[in-house]
Coordinates of C-alpha atoms in Angstrom, one line a residue:
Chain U
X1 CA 5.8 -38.6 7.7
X2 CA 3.3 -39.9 10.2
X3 CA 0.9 -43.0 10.6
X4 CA -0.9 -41.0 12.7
X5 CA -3.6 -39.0 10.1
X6 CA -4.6 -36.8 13.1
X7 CA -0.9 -35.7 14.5
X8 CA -0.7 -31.7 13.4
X9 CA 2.0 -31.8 11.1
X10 CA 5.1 -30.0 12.5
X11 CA 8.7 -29.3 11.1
X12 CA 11.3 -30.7 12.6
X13 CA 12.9 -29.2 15.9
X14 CA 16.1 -27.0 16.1
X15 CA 18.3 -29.2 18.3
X16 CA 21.6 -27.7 19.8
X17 CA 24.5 -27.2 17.3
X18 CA 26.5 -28.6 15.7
X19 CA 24.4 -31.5 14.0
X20 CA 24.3 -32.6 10.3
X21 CA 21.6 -32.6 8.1
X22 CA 21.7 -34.3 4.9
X23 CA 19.6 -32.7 2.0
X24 CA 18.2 -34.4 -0.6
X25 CA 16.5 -32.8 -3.7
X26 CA 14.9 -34.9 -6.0
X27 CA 12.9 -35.2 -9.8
X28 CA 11.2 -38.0 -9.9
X29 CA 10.5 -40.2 -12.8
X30 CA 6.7 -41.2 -14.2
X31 CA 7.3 -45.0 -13.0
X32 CA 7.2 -44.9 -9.1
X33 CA 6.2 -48.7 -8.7
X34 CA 7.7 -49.6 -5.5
X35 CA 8.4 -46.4 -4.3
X36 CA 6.5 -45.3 -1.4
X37 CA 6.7 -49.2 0.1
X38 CA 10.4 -48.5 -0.5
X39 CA 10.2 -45.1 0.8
X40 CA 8.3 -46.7 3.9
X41 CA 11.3 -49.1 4.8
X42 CA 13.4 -46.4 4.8
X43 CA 12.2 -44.2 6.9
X44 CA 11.3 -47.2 9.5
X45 CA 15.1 -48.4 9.0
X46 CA 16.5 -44.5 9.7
X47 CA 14.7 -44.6 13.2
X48 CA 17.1 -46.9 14.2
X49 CA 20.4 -45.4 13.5
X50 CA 22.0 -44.4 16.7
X51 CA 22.3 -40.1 16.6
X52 CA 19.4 -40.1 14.0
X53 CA 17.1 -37.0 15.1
X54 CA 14.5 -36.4 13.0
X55 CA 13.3 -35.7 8.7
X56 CA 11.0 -33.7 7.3
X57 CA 10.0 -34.0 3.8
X58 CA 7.8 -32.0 0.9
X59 CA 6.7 -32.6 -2.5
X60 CA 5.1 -30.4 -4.7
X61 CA 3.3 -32.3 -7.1
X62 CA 4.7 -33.1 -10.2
X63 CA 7.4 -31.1 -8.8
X64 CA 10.8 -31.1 -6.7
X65 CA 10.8 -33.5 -3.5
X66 CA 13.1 -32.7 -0.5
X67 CA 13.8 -34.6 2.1
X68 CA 15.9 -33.6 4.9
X69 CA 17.4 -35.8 7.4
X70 CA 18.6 -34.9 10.7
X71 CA 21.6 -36.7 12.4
X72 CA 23.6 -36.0 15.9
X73 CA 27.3 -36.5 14.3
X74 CA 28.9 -37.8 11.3
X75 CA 29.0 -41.1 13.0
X76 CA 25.3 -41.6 12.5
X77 CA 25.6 -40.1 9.3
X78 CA 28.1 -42.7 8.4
X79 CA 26.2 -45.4 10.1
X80 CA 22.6 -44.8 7.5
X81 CA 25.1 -43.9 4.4
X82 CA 26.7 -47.4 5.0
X83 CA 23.0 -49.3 5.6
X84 CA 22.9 -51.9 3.0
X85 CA 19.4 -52.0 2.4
X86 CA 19.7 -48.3 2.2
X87 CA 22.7 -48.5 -0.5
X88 CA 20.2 -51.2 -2.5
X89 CA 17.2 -48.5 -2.1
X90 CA 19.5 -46.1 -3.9
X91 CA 20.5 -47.9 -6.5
X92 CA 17.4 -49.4 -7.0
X93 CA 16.5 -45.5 -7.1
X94 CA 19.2 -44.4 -9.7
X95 CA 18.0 -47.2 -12.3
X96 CA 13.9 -46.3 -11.5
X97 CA 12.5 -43.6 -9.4
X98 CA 15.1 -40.5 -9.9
X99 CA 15.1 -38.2 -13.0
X100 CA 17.8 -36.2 -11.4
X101 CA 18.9 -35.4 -7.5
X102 CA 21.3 -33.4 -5.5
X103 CA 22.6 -35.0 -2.0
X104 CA 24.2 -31.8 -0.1
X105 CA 25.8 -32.8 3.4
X106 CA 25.9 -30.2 6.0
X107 CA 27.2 -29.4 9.6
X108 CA 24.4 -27.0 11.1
X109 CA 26.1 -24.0 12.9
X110 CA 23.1 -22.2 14.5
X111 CA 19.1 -22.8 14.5
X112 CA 16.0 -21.5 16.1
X113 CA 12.7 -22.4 15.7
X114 CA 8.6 -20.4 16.1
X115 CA 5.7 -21.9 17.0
X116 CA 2.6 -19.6 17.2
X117 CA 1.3 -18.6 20.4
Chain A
X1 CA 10.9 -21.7 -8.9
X2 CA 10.5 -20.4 -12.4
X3 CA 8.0 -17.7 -13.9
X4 CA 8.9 -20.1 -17.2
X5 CA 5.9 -23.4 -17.3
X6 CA 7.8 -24.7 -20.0
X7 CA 11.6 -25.1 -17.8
X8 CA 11.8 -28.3 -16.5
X9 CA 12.2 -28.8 -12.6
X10 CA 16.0 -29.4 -11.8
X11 CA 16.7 -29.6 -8.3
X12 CA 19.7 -27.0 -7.4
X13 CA 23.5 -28.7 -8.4
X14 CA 26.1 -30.0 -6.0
X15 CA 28.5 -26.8 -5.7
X16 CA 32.4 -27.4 -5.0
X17 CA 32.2 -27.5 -1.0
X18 CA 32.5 -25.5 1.7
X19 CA 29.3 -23.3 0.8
X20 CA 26.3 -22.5 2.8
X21 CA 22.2 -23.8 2.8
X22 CA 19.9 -22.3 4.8
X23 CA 17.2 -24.8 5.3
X24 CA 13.4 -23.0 5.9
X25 CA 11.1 -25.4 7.0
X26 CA 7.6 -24.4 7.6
X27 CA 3.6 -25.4 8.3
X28 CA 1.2 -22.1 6.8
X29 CA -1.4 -20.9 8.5
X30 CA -4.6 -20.7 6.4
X31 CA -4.7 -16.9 6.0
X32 CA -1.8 -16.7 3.0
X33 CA -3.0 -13.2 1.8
X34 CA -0.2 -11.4 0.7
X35 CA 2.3 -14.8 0.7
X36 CA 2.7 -15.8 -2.7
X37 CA 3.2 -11.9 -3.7
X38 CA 6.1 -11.1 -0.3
X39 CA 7.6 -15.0 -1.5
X40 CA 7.8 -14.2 -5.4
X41 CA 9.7 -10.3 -4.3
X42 CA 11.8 -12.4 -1.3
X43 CA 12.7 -15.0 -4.6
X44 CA 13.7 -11.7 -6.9
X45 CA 15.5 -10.0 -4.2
X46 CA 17.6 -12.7 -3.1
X47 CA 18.9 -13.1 -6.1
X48 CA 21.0 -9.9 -5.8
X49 CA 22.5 -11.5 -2.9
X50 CA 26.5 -12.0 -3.7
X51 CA 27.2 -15.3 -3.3
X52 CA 24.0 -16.4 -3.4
X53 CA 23.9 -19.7 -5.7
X54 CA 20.4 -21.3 -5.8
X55 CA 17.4 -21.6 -4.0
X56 CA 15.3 -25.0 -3.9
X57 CA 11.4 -25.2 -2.8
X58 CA 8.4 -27.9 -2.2
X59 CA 5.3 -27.7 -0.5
X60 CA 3.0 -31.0 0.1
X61 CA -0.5 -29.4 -0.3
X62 CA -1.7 -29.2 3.3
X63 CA 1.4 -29.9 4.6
X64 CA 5.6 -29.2 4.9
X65 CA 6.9 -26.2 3.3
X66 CA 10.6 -26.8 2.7
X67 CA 13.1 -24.0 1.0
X68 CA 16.4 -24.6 0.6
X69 CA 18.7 -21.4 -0.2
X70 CA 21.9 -21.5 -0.6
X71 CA 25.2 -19.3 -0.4
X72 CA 28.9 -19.1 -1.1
X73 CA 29.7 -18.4 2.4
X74 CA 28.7 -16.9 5.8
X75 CA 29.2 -13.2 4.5
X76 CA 26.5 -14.1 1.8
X77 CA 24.2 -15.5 4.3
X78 CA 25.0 -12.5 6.5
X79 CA 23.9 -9.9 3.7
X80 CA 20.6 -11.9 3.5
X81 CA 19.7 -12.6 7.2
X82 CA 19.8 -8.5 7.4
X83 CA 18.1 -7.2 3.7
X84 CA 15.5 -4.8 5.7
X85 CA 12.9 -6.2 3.0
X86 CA 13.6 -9.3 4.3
X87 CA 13.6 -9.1 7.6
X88 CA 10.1 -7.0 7.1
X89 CA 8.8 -9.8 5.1
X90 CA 9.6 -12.5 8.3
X91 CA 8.4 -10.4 10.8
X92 CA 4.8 -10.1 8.7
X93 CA 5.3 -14.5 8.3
X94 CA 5.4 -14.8 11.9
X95 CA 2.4 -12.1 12.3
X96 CA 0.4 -13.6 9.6
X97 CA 1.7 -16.6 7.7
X98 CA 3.6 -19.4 9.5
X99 CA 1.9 -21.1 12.0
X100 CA 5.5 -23.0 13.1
X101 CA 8.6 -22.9 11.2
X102 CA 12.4 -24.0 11.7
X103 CA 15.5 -22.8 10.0
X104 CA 19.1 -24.6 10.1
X105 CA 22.0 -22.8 8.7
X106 CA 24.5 -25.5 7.6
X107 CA 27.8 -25.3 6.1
X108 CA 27.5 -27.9 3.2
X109 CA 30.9 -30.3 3.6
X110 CA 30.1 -32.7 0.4
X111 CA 27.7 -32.9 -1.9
X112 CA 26.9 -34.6 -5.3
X113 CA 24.5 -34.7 -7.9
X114 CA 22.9 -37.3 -10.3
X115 CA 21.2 -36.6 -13.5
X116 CA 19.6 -39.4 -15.9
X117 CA 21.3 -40.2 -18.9

């Protein structure tokens, strides 16, 4: 989720509750033309959502893709769903890039986080 | 997910809301002896779990770990936080496997699915 090829990779922190996280579970189809440029924007365009906190994301390949987005409230969750270069990457996703996905909204209760000594 | 090649990968459906997903996020350390056999028993065991209504994994090679589990509701999640397999089996992941992790237990408040005609 980096530029930077020498940043350690690390997940995601556990902020303070409550907070929303948006899960997204995705299939991919074989044609990903545009994708990742796509994929790119978005993640630029998420930075700037006001309450937006963080994603982490894993693909197994030629397997499932999750991506999980981390927002302050549902205002800022509200805010990226309404994004209209967002709702055009979606669709744009629906017609090319997704085999099948599951979106599951949540409001996170309790975290915690380890990091090895 | 599946001991079955031939299945194909389906990410986990959009369940009627309120339910619970436990989101695991994690970066391995490079000794995984032992992993793959504690993960496959942690996958069967879970399964026993009432409530419990799918789990959802992907791993970028090198990178993210991301499982998703989730549960009817909190008395599910409660069963499964205190399994004593399980909490043997993440007391060994911080020993030996997981050189950081975060988990974020959410309580899912919409969710939808799409599938390709």
């Amino acid at each position: 989720m980096s530029n930077d090829a020498e940043a350690p990779v690390v997940p995601v922190e556990a902020f303070e509750p409550p907070y929303y996280a948006a899960v997204f579970t995705s299939v991919r189809t074989e044609d990903q033309s545009g994708y990742s440029e796509t994929s790119a924007r978005m993640e630029d365009l998420v930075k700037d959502v006001p309450g937006f906190l963080g994603m982490d994301h894993a693909q197994t390949p030629g397997g499932l893709s999750i991506t999980v987005g981390y927002f302050r409230d549902a205002d800022a969750l509200t805010a990226w769903r309404n994004n209209a270069e967002h709702l055009a990457a979606q669709k744009r996703g629906r017609v090319e890039w997704y085999q099948s996905y599951t979106l599951h909204v949540a409001k996170v209760e309790r975290s915690h986080g380890f990091e090895r000594a």
